[in-house]
PDB file of C-alpha atoms in Angstrom:
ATOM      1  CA  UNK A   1       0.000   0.000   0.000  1.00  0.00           C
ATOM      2  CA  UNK A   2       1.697   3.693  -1.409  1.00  0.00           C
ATOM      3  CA  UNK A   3       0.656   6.084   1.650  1.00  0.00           C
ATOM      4  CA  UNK A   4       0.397   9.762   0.823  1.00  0.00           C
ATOM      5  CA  UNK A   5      -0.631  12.620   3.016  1.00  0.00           C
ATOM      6  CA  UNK A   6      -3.659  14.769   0.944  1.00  0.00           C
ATOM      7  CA  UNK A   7      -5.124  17.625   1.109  1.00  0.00           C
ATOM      8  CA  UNK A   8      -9.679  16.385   1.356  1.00  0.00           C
ATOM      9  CA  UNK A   9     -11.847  18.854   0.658  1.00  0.00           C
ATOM     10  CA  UNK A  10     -14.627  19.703   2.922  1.00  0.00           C
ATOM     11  CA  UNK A  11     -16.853  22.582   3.701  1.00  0.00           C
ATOM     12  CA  UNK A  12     -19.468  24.324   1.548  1.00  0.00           C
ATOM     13  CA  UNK A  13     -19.798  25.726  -1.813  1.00  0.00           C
ATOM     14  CA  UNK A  14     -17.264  28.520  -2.520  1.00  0.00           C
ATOM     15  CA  UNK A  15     -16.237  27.857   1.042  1.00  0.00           C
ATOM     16  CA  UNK A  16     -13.753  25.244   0.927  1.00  0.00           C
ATOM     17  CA  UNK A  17     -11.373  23.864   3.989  1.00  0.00           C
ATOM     18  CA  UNK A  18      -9.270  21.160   4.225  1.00  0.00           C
ATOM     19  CA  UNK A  19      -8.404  17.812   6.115  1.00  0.00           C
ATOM     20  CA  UNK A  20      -4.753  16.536   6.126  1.00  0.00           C
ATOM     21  CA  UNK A  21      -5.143  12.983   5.464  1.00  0.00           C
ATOM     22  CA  UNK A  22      -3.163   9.913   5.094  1.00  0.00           C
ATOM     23  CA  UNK A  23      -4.707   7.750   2.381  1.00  0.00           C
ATOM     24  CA  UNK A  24      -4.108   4.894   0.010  1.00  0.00           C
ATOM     25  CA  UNK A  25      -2.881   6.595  -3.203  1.00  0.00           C
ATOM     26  CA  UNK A  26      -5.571   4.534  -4.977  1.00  0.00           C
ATOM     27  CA  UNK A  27      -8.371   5.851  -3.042  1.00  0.00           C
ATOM     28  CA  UNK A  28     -10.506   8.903  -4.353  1.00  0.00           C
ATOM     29  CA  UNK A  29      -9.466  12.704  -2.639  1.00  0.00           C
ATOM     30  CA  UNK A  30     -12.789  12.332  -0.660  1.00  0.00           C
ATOM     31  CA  UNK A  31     -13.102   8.925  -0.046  1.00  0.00           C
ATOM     32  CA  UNK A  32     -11.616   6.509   2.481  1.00  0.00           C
ATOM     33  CA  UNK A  33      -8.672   7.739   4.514  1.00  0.00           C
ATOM     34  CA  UNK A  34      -6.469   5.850   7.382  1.00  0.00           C
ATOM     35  CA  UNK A  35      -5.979   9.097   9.515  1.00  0.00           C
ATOM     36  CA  UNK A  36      -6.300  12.548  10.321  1.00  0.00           C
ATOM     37  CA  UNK A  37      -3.365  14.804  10.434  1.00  0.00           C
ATOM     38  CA  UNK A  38      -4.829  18.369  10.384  1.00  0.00           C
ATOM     39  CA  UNK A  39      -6.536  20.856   8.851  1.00  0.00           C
ATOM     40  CA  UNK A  40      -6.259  23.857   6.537  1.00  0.00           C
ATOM     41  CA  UNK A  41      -8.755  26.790   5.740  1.00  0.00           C
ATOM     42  CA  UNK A  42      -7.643  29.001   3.011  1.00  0.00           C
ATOM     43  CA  UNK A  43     -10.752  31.231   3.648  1.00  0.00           C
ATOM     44  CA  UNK A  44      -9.132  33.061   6.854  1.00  0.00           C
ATOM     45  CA  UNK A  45      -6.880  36.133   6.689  1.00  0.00           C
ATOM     46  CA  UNK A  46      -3.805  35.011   7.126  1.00  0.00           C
ATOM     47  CA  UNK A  47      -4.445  31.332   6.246  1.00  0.00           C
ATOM     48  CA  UNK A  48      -5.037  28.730   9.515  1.00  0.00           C
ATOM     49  CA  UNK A  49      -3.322  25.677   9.481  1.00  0.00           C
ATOM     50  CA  UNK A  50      -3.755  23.356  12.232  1.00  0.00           C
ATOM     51  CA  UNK A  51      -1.349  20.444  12.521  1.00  0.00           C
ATOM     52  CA  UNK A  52      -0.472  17.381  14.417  1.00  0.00           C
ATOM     53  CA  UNK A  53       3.248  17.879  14.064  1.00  0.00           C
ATOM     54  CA  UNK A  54       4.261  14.324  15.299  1.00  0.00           C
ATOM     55  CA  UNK A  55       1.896  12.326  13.463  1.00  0.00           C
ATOM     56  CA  UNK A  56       2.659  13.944  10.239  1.00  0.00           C
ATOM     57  CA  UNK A  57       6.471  13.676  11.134  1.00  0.00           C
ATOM     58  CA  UNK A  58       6.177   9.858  11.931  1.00  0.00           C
ATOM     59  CA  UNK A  59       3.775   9.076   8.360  1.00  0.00           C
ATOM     60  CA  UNK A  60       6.803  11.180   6.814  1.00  0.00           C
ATOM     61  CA  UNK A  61       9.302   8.826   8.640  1.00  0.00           C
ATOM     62  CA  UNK A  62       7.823   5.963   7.404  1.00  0.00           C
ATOM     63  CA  UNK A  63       7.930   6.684   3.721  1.00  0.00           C
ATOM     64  CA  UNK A  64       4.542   8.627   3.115  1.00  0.00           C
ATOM     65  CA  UNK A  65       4.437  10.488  -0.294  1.00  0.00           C
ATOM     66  CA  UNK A  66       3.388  14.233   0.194  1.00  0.00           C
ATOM     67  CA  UNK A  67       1.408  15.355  -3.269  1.00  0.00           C
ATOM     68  CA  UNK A  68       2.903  19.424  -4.120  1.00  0.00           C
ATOM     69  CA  UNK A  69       0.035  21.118  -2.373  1.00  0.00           C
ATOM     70  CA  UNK A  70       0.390  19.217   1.253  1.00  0.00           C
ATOM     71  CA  UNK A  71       3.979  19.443   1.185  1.00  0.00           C
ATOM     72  CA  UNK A  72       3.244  23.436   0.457  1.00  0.00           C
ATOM     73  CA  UNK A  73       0.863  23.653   3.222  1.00  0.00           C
ATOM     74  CA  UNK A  74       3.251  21.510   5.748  1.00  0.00           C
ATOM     75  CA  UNK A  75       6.156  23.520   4.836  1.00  0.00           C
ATOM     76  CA  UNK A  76       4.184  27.144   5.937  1.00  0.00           C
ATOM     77  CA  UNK A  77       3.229  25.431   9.193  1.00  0.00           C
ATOM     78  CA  UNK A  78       7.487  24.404   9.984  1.00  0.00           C
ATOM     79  CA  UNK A  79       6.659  20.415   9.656  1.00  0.00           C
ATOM     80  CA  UNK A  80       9.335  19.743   6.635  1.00  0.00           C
TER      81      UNK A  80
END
């Protein structure tokens, strides 16, 4: 199984946020996930980013593929 750590949309219309997930690499952006590492709403002034630095450094650790927009996102809140 290829882990990599997502960006899942959530929210309303024209009011997107954003879960940090871990999930398969074969599973759809809003389906099935194995965990929760954060979130991230682009709506606020600045932008709020809430993350579970340990988690997200152990998935990292253990070989979890970040896709360009999570590794973005982790790298404004000091993770990588």
């Amino acid at each position: 199984m290829a882990a990599k750590i997502r960006l899942r949309r959530m929210g309303a219309k024209k009011r997107p946020f954003y879960r940090i997930v871990v999930a398969d690499s074969r599973s759809p952006r809003d389906g099935k996930f194995i965990e929760s590492l954060g979130t991230y709403d682009p709506g606020t002034e600045p932008s709020t980013i809430k993350v579970n630095r340990d988690k997200a450094q152990w998935w990292i650790a253990k070989g979890a593929q970040l896709t360009d927009t999570a590794k973005s996102v982790l790298a404004k809140a000091g993770v990588i």
